[in-house]
mmCIF file of C-alpha atoms in Angstrom:
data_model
loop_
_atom_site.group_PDB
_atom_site.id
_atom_site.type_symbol
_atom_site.label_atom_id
_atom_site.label_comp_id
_atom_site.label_asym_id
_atom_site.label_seq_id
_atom_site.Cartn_x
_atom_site.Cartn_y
_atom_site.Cartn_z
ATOM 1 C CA UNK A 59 61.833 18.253 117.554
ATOM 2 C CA UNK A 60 63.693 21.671 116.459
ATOM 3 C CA UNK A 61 67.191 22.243 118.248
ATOM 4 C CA UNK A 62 67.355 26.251 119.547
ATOM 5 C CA UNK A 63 70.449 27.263 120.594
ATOM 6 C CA UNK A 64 69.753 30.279 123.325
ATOM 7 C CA UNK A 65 73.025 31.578 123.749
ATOM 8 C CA UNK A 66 73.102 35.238 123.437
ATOM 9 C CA UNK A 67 69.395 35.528 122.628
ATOM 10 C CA UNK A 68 66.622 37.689 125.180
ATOM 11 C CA UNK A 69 64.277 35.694 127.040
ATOM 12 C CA UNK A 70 61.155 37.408 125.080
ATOM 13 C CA UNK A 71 62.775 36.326 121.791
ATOM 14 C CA UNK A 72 63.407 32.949 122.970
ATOM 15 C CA UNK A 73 59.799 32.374 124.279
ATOM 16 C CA UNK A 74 57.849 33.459 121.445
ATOM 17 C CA UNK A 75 60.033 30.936 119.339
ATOM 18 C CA UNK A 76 59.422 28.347 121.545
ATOM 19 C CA UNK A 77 55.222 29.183 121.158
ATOM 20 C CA UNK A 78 55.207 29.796 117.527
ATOM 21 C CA UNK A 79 56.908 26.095 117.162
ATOM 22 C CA UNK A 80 54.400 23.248 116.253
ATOM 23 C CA UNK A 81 57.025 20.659 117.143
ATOM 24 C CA UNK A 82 58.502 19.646 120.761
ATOM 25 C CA UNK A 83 61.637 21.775 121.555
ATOM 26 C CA UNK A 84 65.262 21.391 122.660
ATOM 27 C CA UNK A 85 66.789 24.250 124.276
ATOM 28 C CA UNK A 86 70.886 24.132 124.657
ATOM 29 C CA UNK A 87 73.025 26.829 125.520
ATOM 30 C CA UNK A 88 70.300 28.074 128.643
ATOM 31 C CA UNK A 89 71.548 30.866 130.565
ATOM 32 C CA UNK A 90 69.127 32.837 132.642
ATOM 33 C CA UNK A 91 66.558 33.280 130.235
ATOM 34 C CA UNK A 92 63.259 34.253 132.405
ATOM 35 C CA UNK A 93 59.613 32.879 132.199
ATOM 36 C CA UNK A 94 60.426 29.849 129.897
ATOM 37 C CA UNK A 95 57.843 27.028 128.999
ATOM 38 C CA UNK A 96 55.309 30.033 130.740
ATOM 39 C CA UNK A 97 51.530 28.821 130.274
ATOM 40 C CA UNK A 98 52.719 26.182 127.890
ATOM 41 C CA UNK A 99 50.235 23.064 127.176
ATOM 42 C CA UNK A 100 50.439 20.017 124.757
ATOM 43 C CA UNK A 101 54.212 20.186 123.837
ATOM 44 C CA UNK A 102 57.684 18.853 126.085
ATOM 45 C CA UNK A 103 60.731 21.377 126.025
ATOM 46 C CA UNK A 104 64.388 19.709 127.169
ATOM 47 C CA UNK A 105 66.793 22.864 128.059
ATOM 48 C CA UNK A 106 70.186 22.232 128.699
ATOM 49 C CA UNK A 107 72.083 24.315 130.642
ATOM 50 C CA UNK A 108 70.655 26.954 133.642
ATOM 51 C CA UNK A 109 67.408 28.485 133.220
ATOM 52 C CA UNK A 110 66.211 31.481 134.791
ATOM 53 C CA UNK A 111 63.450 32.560 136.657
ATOM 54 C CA UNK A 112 59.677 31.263 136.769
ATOM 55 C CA UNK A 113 59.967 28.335 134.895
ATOM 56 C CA UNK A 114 57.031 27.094 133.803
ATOM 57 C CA UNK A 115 54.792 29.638 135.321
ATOM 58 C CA UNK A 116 51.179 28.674 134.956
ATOM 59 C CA UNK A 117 52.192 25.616 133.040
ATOM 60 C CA UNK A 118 49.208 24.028 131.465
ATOM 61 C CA UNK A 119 49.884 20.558 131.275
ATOM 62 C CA UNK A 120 53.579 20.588 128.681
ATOM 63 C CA UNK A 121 56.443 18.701 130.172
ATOM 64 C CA UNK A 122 59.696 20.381 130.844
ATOM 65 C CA UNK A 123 62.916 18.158 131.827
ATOM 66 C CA UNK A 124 65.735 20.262 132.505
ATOM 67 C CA UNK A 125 69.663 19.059 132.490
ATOM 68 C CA UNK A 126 71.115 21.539 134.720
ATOM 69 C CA UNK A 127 70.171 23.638 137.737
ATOM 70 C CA UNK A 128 66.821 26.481 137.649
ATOM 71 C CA UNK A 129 66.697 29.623 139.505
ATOM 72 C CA UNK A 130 63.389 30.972 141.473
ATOM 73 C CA UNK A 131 60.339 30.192 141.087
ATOM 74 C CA UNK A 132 59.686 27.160 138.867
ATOM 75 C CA UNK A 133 56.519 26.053 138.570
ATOM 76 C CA UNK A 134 54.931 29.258 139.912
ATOM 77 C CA UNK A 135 50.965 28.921 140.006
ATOM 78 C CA UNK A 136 51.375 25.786 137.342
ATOM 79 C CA UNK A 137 48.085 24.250 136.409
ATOM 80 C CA UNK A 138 49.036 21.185 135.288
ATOM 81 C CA UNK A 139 52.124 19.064 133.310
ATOM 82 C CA UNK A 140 55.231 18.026 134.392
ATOM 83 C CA UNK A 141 58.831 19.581 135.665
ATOM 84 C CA UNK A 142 62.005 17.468 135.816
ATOM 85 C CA UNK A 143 65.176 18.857 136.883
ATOM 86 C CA UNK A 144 68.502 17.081 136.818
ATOM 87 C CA UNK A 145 69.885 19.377 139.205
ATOM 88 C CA UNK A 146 69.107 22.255 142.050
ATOM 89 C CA UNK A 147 66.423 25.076 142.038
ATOM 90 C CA UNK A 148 66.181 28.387 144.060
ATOM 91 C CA UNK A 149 63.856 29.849 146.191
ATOM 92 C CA UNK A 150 59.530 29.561 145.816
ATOM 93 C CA UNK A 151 59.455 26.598 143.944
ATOM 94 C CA UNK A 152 55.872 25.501 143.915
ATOM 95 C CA UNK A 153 54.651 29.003 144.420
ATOM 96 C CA UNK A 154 51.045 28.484 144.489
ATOM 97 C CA UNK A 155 51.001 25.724 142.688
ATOM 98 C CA UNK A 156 47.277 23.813 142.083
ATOM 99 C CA UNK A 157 48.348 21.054 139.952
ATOM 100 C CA UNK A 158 50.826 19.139 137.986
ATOM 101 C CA UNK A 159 54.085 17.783 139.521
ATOM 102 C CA UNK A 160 57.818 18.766 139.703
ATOM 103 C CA UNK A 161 60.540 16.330 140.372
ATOM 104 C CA UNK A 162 64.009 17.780 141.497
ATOM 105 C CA UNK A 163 66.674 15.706 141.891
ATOM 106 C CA UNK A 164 68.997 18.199 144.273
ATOM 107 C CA UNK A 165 68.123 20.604 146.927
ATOM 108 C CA UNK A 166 66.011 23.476 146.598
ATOM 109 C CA UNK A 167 66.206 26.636 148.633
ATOM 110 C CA UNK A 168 63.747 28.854 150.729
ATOM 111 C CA UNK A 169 60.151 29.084 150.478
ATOM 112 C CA UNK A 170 59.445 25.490 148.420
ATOM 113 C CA UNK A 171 55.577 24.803 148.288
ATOM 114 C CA UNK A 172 54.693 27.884 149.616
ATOM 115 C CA UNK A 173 51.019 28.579 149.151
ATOM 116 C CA UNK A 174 50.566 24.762 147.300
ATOM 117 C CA UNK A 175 46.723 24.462 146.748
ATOM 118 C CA UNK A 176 44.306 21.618 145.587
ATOM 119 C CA UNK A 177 41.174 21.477 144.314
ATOM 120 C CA UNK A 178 38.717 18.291 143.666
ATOM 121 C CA UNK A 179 40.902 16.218 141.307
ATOM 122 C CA UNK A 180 44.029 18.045 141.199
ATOM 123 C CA UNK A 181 46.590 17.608 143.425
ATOM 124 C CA UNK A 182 50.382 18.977 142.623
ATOM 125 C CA UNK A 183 53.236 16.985 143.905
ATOM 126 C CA UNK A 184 56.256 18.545 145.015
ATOM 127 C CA UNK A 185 59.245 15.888 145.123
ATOM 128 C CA UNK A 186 62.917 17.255 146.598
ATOM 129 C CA UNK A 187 65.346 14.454 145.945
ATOM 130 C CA UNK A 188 67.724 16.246 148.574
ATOM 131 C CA UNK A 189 67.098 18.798 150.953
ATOM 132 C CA UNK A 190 64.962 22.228 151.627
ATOM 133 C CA UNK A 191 65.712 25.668 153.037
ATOM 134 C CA UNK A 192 63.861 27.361 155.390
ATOM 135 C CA UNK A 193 59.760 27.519 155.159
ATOM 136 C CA UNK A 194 59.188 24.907 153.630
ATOM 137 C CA UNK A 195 55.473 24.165 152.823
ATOM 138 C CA UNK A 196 54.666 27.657 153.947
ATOM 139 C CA UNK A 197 51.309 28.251 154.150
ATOM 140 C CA UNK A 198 50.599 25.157 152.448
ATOM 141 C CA UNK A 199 46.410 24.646 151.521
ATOM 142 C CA UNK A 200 46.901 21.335 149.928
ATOM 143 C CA UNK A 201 49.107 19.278 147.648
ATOM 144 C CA UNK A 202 51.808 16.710 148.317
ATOM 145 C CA UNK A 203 55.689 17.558 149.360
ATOM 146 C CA UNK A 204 57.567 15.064 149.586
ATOM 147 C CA UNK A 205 61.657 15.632 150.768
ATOM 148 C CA UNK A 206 64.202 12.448 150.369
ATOM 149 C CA UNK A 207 67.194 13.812 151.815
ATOM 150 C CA UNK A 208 69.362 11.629 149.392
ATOM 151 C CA UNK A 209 73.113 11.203 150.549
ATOM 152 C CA UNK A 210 72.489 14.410 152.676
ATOM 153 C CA UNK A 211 74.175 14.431 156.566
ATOM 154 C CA UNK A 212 72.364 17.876 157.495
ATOM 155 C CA UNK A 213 69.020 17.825 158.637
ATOM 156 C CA UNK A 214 66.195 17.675 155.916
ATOM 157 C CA UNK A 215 64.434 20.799 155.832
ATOM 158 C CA UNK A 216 65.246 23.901 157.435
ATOM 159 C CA UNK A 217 64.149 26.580 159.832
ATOM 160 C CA UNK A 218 60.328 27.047 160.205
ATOM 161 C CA UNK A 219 58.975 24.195 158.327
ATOM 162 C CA UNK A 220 55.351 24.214 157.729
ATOM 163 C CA UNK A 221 54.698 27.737 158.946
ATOM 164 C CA UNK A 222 50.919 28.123 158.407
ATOM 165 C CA UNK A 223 50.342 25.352 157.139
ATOM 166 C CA UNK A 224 46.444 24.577 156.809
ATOM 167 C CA UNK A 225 46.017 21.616 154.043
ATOM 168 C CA UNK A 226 47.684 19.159 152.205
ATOM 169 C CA UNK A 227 50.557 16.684 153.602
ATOM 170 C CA UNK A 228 54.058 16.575 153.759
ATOM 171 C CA UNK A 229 55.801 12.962 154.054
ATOM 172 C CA UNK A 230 59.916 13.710 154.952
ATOM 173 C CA UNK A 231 62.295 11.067 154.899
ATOM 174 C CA UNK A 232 64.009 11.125 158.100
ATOM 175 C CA UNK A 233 63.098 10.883 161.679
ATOM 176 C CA UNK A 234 62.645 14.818 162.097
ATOM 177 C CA UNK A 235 64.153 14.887 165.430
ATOM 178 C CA UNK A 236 66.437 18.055 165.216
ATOM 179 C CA UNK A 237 63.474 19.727 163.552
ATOM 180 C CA UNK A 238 61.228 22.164 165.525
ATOM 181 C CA UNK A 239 57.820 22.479 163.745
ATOM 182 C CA UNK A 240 54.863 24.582 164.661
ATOM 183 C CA UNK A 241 52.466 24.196 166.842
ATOM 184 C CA UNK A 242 49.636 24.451 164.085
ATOM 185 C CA UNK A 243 50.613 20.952 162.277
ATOM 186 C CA UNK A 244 51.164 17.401 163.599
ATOM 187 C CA UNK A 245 53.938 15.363 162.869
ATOM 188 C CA UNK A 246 54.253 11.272 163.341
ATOM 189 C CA UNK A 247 55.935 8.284 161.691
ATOM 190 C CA UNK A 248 54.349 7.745 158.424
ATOM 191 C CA UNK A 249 52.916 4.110 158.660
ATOM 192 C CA UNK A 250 53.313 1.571 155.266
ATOM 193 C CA UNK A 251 49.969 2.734 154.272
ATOM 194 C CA UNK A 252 50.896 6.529 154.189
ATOM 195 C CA UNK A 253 53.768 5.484 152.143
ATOM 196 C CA UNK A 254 51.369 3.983 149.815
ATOM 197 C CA UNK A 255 49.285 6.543 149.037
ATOM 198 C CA UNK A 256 52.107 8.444 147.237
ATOM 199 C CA UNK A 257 54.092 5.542 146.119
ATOM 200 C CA UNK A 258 53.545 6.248 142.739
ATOM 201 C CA UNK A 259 55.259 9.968 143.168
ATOM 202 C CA UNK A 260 58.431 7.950 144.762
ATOM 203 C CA UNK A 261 58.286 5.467 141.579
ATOM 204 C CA UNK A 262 58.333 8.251 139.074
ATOM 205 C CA UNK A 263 61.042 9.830 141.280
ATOM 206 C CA UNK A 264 63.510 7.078 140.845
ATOM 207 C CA UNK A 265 62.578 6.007 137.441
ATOM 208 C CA UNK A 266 63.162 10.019 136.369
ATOM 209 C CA UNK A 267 67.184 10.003 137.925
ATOM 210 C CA UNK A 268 68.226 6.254 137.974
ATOM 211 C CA UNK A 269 67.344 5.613 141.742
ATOM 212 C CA UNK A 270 66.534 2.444 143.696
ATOM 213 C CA UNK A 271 63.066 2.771 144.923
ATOM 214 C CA UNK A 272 63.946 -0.046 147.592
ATOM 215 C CA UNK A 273 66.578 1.750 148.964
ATOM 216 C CA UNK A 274 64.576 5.363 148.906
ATOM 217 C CA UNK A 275 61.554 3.271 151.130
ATOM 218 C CA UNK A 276 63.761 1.895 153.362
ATOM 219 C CA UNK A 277 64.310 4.344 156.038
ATOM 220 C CA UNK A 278 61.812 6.496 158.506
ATOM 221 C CA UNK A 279 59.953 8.850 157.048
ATOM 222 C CA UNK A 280 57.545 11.460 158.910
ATOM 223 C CA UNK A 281 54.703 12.656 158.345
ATOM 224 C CA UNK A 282 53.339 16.095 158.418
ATOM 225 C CA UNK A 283 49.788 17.159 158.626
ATOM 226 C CA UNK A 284 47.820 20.494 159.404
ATOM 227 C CA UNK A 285 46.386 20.611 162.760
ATOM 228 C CA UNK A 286 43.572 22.499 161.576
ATOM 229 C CA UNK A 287 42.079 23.831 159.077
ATOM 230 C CA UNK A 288 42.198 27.332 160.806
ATOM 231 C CA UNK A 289 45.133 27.942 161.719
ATOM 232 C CA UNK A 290 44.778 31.425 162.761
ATOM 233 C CA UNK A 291 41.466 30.985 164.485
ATOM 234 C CA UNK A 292 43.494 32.057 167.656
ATOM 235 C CA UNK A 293 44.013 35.541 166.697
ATOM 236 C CA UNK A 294 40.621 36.296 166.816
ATOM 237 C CA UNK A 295 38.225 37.489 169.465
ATOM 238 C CA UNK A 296 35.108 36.077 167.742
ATOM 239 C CA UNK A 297 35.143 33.012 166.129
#
């Protein structure tokens, strides 16, 4: 592994170092560098400190772990690989995702999943160890969010959840029932066997920031699902 230290240095600069490296790479000294980790595959980065926006954009299957917070955009339109971040994110995380997974263990901000997509085998997973800002899951064509709400006291998610919201699932872990969701998704308590089917996201959760998966499980969790898979068939005069 080679040691960069980023302080002082332009984003551009600091990504085509991190390309041209045949090792893995630790980045210290991260402040606000855009784009890093962008279409990376086959290598893990560790960045200490705050990195800027777009994160991992189009990542390709390299893992990025990141001790600090991230600003907008991470993981926008990733393909596949792995983002973990010891901290909060900003707004659009998820952007269009179609594969891979991110595990955050703060909040996140506006917009999170927004336009999340699968196709056949790949399925991105989109775990917020604490809470969301408005929109969450806007849009939303497939994929997994899942929301913990760890040591939170304010509801989970904000305004306008699920807005659009046409594929995938969304599993929250509270009872939801200060939240006002649309009318084009359907929301009920997830059952043991919902909780199943993504148990291994929750396991990789706590094993990435020292939680007790027991104590995560233990408490109602709701489920979210699209009511159809047109959700705008309404608008129209011919259908």
């Amino acid at each position: 592994m080679i040691t960069i230290d980023a302080k002082n240095t332009r984003f551009d600069s600091l990504n085509e170092t991190i390309r041209n490296s045949n090792d893995d790479v630790e980045i210290v000294n991260c402040l606000g560098q855009r784009f890093i980790g962008a279409g990376l595959s086959n290598k893990s980065l560790t960045i200490k400190g705050t990195p800027g926006n777009a994160l991992g954009a189009y990542l390709n299957g390299a893992n990025i772990e990141i001790y600090g917070n991230v600003q907008d955009a991470v993981g926008d339109t990733m393909n596949d690989g792995e983002i973990i971040v010891h901290g909060s994110i900003g707004d659009a995380a998820g952007y269009a995702m179609r594969g891979g997974k991110i595990f955050v263990k703060g909040n996140a901000g506006y917009r999170a999943g927004i336009h999340m997509k699968a196709y056949k085998e790949k399925i991105p997973v989109l775990v917020i160890g604490g809470t969301t800002g408005s929109f969450l899951g806007e849009y939303q064509a497939g994929g997994i969010i899942i929301v913990l709400g760890i040591d939170s006291k304010k509801n989970i998610v904000g305004n306008f959840p699920c807005t659009g919201m046409h594929g995938g699932k969304m599993l929250l872990r509270s009872t939801c029932d200060k939240i006002s969701f649309p009318k084009n998704v359907n929301t009920r308590a997830a059952t043991k066997e919902d909780l199943d089917e993504v148990i291994t996201y929750i396991k990789e959760f706590c094993k990435c920031f020292g939680y007790n998966e027991s104590e995560i499980l233990n408490e109602k969790w709701t489920l979210v699902s699209p009511d159809s898979n047109n959700p705008y068939k309404q608008m129209y005069v011919q259908n």
